[in-house]
mmCIF file of C-alpha atoms in Angstrom:
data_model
loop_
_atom_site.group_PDB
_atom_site.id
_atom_site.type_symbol
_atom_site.label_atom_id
_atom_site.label_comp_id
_atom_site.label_asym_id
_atom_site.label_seq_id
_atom_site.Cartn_x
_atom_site.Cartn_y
_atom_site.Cartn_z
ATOM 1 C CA UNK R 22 -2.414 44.360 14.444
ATOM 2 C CA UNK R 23 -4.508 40.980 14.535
ATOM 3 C CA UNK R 24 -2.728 38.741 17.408
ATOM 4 C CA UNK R 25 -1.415 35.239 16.410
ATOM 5 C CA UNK R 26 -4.368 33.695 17.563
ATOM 6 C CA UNK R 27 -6.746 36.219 15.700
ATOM 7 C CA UNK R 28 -4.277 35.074 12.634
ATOM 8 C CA UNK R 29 -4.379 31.735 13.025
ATOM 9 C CA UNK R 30 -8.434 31.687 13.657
ATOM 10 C CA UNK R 31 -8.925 33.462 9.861
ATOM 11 C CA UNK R 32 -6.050 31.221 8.189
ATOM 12 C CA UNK R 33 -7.922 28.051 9.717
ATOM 13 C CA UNK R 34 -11.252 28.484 8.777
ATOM 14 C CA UNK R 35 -11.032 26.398 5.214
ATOM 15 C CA UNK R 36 -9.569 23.141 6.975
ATOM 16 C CA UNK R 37 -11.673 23.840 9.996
ATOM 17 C CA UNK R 38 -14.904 23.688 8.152
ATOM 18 C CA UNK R 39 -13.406 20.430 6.098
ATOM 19 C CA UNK R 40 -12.678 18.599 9.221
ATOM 20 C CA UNK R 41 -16.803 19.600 10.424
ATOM 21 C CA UNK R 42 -18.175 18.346 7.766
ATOM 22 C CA UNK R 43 -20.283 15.522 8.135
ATOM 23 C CA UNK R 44 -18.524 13.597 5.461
ATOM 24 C CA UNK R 45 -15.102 13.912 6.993
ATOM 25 C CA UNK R 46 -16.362 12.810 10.385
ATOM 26 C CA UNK R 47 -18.314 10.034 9.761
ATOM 27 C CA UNK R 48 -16.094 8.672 6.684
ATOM 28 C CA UNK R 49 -12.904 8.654 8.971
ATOM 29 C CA UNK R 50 -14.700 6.839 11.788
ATOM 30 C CA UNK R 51 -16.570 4.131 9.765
ATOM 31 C CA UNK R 52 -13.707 3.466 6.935
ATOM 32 C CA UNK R 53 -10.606 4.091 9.219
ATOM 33 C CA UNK R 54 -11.475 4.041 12.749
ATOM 34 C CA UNK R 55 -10.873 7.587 13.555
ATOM 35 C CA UNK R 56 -7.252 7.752 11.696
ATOM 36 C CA UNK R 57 -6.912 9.916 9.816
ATOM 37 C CA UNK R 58 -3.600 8.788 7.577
ATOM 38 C CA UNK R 59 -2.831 5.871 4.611
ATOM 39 C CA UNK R 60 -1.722 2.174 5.194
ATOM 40 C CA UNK R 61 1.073 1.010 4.471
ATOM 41 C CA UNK R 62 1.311 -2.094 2.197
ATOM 42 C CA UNK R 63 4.579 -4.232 0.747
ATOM 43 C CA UNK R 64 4.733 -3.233 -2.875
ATOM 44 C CA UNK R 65 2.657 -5.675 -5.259
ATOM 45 C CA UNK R 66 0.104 -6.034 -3.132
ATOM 46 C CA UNK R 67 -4.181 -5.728 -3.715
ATOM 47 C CA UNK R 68 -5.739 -6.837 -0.440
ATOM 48 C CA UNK R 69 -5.929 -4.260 2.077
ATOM 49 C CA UNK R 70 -7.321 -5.793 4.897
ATOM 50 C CA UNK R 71 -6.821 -5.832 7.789
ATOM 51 C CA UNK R 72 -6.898 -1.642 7.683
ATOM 52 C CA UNK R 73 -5.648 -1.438 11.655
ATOM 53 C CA UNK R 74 -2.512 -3.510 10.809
ATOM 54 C CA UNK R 75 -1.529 -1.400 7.466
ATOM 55 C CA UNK R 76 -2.329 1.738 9.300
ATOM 56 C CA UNK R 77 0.244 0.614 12.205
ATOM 57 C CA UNK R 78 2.750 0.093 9.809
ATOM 58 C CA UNK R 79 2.142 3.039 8.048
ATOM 59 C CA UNK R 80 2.963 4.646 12.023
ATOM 60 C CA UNK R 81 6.298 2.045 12.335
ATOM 61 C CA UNK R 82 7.329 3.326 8.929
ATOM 62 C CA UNK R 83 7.191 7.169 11.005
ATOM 63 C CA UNK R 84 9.091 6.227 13.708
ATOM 64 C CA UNK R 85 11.933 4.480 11.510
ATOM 65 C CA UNK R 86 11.686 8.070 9.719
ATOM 66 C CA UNK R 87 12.050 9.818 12.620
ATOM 67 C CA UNK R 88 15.087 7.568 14.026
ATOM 68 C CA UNK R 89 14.723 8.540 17.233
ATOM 69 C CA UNK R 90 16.014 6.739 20.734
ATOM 70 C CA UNK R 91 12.891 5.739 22.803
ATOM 71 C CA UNK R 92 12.178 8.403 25.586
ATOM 72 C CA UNK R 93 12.069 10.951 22.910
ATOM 73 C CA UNK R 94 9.861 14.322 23.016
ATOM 74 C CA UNK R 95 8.232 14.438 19.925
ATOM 75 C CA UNK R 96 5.537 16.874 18.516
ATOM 76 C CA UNK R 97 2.623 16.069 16.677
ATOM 77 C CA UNK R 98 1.501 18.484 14.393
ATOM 78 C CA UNK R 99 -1.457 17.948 13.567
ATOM 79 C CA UNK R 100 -2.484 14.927 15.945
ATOM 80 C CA UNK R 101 -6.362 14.460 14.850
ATOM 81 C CA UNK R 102 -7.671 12.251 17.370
ATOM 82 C CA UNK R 103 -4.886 10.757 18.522
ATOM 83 C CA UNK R 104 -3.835 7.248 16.968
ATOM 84 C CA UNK R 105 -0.624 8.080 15.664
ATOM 85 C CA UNK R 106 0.710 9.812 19.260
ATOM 86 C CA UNK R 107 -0.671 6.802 21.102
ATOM 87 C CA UNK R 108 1.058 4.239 18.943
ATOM 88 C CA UNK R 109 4.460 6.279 19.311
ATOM 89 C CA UNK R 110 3.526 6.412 22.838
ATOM 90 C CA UNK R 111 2.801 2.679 23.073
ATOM 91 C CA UNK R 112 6.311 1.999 21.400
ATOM 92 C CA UNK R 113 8.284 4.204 24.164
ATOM 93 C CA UNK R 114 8.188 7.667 22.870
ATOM 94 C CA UNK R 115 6.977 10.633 24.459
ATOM 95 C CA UNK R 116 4.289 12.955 22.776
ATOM 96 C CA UNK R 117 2.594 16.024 22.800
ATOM 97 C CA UNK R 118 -0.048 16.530 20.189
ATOM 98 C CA UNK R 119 -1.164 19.709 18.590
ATOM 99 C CA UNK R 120 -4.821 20.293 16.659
ATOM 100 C CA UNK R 121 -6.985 23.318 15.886
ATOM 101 C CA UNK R 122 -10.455 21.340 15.843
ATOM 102 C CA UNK R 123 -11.879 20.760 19.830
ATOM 103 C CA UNK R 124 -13.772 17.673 18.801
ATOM 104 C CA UNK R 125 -10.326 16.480 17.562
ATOM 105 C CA UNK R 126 -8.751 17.585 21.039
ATOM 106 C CA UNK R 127 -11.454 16.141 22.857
ATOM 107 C CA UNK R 128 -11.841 12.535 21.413
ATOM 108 C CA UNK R 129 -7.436 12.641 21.732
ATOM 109 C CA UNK R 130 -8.092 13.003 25.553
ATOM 110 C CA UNK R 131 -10.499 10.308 25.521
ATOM 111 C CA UNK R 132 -8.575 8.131 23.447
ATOM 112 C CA UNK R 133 -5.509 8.674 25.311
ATOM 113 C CA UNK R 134 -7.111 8.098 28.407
ATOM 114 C CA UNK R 135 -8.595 4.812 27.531
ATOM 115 C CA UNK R 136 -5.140 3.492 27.068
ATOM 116 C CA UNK R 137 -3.681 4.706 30.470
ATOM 117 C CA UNK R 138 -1.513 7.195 28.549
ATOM 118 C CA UNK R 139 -1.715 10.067 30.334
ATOM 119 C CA UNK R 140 1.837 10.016 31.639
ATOM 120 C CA UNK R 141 3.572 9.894 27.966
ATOM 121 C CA UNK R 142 0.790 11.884 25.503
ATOM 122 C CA UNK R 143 -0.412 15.303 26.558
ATOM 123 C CA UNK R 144 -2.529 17.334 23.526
ATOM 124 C CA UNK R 145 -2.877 20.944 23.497
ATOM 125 C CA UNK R 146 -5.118 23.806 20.785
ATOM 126 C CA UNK R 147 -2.541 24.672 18.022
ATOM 127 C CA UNK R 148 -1.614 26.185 15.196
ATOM 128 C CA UNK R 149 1.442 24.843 13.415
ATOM 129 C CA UNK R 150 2.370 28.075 12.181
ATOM 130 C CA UNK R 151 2.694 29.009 15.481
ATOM 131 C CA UNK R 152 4.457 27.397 17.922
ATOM 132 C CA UNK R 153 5.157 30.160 20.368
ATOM 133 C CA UNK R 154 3.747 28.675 23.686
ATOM 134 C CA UNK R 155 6.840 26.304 23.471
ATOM 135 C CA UNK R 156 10.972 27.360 23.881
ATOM 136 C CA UNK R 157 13.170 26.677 21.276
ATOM 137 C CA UNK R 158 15.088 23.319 20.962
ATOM 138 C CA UNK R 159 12.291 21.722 23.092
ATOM 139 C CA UNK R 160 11.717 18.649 20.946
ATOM 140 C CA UNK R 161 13.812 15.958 20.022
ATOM 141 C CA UNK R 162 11.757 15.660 16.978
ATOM 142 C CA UNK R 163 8.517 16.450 15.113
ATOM 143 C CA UNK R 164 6.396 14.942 12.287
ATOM 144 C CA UNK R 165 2.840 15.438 10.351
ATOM 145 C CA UNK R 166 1.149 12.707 9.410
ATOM 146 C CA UNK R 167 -0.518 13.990 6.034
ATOM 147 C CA UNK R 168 -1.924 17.389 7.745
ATOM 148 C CA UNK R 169 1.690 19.667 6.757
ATOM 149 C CA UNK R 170 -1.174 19.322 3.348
ATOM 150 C CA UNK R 171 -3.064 21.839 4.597
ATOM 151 C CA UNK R 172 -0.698 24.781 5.418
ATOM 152 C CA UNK R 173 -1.500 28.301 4.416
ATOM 153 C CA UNK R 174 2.033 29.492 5.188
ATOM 154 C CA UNK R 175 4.714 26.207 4.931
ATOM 155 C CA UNK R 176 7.731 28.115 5.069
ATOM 156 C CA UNK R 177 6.008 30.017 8.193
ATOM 157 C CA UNK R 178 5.093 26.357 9.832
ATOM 158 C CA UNK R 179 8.411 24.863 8.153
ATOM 159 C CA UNK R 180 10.637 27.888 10.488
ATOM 160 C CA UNK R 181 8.696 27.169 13.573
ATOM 161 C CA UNK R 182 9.096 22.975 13.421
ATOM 162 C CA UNK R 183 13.278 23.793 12.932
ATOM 163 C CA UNK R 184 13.306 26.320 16.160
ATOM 164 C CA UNK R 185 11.568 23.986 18.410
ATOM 165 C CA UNK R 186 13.682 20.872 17.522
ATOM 166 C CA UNK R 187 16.773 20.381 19.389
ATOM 167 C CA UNK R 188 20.122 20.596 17.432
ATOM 168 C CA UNK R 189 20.738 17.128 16.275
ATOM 169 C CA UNK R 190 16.760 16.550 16.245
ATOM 170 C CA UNK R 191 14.911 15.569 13.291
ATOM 171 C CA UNK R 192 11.509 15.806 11.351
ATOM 172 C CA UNK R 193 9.601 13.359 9.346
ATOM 173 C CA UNK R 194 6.423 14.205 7.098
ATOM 174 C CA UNK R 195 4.275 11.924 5.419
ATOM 175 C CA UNK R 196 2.866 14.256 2.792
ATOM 176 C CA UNK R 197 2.029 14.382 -0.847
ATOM 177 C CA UNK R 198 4.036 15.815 -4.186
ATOM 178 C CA UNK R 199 2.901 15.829 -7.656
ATOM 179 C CA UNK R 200 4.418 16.489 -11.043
ATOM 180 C CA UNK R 201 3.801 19.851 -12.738
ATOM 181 C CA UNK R 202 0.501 20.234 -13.863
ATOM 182 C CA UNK R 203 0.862 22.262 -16.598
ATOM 183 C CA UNK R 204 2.515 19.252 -18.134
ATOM 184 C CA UNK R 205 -0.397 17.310 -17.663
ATOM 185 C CA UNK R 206 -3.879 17.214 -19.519
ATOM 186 C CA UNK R 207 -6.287 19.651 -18.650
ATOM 187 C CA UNK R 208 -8.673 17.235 -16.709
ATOM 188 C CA UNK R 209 -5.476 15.880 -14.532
ATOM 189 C CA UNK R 210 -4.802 19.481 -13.226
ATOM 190 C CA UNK R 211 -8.310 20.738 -13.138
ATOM 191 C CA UNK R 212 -9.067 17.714 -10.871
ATOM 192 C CA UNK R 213 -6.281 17.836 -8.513
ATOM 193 C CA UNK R 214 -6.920 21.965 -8.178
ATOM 194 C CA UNK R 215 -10.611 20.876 -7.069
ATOM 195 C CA UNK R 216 -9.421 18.227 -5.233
ATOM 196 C CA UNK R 217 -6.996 20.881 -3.058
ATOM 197 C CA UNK R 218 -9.660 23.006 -2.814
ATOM 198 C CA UNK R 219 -12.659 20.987 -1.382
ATOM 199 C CA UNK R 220 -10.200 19.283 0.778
ATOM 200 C CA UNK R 221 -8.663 22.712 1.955
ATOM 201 C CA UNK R 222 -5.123 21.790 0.968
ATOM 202 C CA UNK R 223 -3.642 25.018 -0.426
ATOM 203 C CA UNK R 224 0.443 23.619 0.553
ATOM 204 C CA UNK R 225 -0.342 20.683 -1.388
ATOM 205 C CA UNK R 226 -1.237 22.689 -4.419
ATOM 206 C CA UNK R 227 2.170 24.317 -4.477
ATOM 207 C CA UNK R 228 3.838 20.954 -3.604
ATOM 208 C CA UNK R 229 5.926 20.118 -6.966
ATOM 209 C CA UNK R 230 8.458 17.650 -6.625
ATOM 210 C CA UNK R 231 11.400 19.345 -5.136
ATOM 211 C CA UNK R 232 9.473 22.128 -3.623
ATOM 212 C CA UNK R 233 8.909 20.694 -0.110
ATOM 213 C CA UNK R 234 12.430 20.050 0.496
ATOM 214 C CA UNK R 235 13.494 23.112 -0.608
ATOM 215 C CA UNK R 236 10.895 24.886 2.001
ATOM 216 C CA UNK R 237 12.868 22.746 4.155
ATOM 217 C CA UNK R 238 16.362 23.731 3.657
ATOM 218 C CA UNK R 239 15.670 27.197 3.248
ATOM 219 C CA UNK R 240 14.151 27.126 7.125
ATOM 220 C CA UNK R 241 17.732 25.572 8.002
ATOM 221 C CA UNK R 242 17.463 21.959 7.825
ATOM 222 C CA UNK R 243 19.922 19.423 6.205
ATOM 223 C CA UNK R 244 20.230 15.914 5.031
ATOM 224 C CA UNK R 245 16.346 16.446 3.544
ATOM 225 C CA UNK R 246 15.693 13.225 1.954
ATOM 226 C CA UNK R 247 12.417 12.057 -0.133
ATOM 227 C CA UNK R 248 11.145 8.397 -0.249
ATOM 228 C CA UNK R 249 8.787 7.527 -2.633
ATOM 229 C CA UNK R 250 5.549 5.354 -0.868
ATOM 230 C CA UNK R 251 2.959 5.859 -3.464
ATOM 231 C CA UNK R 252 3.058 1.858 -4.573
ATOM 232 C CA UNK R 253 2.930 1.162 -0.873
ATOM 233 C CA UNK R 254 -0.598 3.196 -0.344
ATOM 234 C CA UNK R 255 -2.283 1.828 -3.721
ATOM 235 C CA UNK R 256 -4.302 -0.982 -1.950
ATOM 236 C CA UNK R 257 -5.657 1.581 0.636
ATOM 237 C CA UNK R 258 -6.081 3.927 -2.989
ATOM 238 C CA UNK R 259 -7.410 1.372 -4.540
ATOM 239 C CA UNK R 260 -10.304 0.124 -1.864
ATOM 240 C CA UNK R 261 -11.045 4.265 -1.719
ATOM 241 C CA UNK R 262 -11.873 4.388 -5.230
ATOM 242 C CA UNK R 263 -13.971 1.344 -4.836
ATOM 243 C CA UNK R 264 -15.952 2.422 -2.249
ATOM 244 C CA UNK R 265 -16.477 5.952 -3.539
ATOM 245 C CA UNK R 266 -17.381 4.314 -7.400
ATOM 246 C CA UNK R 267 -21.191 4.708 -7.191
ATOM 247 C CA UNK R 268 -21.608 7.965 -5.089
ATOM 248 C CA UNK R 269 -19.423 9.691 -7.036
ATOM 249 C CA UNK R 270 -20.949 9.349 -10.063
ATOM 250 C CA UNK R 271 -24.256 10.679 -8.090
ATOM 251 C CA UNK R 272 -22.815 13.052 -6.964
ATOM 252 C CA UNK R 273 -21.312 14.404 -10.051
ATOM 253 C CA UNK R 274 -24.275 14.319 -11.703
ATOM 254 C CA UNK R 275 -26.106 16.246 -9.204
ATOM 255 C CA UNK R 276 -23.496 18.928 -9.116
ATOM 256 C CA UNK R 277 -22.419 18.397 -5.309
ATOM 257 C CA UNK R 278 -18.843 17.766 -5.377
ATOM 258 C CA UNK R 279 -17.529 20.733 -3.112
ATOM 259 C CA UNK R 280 -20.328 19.190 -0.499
ATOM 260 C CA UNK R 281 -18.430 15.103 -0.671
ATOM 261 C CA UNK R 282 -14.613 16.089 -1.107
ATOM 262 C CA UNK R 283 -13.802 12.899 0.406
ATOM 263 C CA UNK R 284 -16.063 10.821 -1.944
ATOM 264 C CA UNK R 285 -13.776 13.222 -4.979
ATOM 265 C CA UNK R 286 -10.553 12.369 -3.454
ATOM 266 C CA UNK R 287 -11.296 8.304 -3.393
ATOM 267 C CA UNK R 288 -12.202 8.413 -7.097
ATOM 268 C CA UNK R 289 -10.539 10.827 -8.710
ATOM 269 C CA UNK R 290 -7.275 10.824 -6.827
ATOM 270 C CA UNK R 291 -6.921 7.092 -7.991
ATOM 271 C CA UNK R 292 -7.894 7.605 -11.477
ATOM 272 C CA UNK R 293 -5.313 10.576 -11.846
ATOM 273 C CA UNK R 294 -3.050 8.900 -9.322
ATOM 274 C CA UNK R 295 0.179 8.948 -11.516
ATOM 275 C CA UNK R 296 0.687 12.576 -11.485
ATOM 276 C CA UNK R 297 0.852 12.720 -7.693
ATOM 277 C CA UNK R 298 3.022 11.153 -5.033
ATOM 278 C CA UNK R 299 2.689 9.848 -1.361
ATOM 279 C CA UNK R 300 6.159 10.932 -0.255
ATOM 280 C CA UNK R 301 8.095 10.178 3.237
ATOM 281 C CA UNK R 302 10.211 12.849 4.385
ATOM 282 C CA UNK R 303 13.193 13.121 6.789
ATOM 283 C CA UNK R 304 15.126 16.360 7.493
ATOM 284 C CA UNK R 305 17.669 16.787 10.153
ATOM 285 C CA UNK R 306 18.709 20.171 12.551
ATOM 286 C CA UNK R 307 22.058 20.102 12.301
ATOM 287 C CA UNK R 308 24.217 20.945 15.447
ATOM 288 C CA UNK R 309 25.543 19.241 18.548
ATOM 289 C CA UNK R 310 23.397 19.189 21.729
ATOM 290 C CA UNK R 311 24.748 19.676 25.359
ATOM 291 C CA UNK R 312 22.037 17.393 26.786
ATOM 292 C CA UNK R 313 22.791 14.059 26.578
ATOM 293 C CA UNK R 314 19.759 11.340 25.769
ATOM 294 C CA UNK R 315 16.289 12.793 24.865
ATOM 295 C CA UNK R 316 15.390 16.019 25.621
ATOM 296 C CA UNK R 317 14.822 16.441 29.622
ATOM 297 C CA UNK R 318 13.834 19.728 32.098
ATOM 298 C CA UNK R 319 13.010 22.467 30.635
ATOM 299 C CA UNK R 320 10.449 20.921 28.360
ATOM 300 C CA UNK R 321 8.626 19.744 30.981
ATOM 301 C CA UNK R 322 7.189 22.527 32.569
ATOM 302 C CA UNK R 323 6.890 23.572 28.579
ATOM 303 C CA UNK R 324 4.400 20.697 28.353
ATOM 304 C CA UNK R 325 2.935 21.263 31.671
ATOM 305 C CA UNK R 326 2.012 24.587 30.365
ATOM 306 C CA UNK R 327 0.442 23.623 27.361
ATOM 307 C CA UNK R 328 -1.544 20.932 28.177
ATOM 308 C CA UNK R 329 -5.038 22.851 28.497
#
């Protein structure tokens, strides 16, 4: 019987290879700075500069999900290089980050290190799906930042985030829904299933509206609620399809799409836009918890552990 590891090494292999690509790696550094997530705009508006301060908000828009006290232990699943742990970080929350690619891992260190944060963010080789290296109720809280996309197994990953959070914790995920496309035109669906595919999102090409939250409940959580963003992301949507305009179309013609999913995504996730959603999510563990304040102790030689 294959180990977790073994498991979690065959499951990976679409994202990792997504994540390698050359497109993907230089695209996120030169258009975002390394993130690896939307902006976040006020409604109405078409300018998206500057990026860094729509990106931040996007990150203060988390943490009012997550409505945490400062001092909380939070996981992030799925922590890329690093941005979105160091901003929590910077605003008084404690972190540990979880990725499956090294460079990832190895560019959070760096990054984390630059800002002195050492103390507050510690980053770890993950899986998601499982969580097994750390106890149960040994978060306060946990979020994805638009990587909970990518899951071969939700309900698997969904399971692990609720036995890890603390009774009265909660979870936030900034994901993606869409309408049924069986409803829609042909190109709409065919799109958005080549989309998914390039972009090795296989969750996100289950995610109907109303099927994330009930993934959530079913693990155990309560008071799931869904927030609509999508008119809050456009400008970032909108400067995406822009830049992607011209290669696109070369690359269409030349037949290379599953090589530029990226370059796909910008254009034809705007033009099909209205059949998909950028979604906030919150979800609570119910339950009452002994400890009082954020979680402290026993997580800490958790963490200790971990961090390698």
């Amino acid at each position: 019987m294959a180990s977790p590891e073994e498991l979690s090494r065959i499951r990976t292999v679409p994202v990792r290879h997504y994540y390698s690509k050359l497109e993907s790696r230089i695209g996120y550094r030169l258009v975002l700075g390394g993130t690896r997530h939307f902006g976040f705009y006020a409604p109405g508006s078409y300018w998206p500069f500057p990026i860094g301060k729509a990106l931040r908000a996007m990150e203060d828009s988390l943490i009012g999900t997550l409505g945490l006290e400062k001092g909380s232990k939070v996981l992030d699943a799925g922590c890329g290089v690093g941005h979105v742990a160091i901003h929590l970080a910077e605003g008084g929350y404690r972190v540990h980050g979880i990725d499956i690619m090294d460079h990832h891992i190895a560019q959070a260190r760096n990054n984390i290190k630059a800002k002195g944060l050492q103390a507050n963010i510690s980053i770890s080789k993950g899986d998601y799906h499982y969580l097994n290296k750390f106890t149960d109720a040994s978060f306060d809280g946990a979020y994805t930042m638009e990587t909970f996309v990518h899951a071969t197994e939700p309900s698997v990953a969904a399971a692990e985030f609720f036995r890890v959070i603390r009774p009265g914790g909660s979870l936030a995920m900034y994901e993606y829904d869409h309408v049924d496309f069986s409803t829609q035109p042909e190109e709409v669906s065919k799109s958005w299933t080549t989309i998914n595919t390039y972009a090795a999102m296989p969750a996100n090409h289950h995610f109907r509206q109303g099927v994330l939250e009930g993934i959530l409940e079913e693990a155990g959580f309560e008071d799931v609620t869904v927030k609509d963003l999508s008119q809050n992301v456009l400008p970032m949507m909108r400067l995406f399809f822009l830049l992607a305009f011209i290669p696109y179309h070369i690359i269409a013609f030349l037949r290379l799409k599953s090589y530029f999913p990226n370059t796909v995504a910008g254009y034809e996730g705007y033009v099909y836009r209205d059949a998909v959603r950028y979604i906030a999510v919150f979800a609570k563990k119910k339950g009452l918890d002994c400890r009082r304040g954020p979680t402290k102790g026993r997580e800490e030689a958790s963490m200790n552990t971990v961090n390698t």
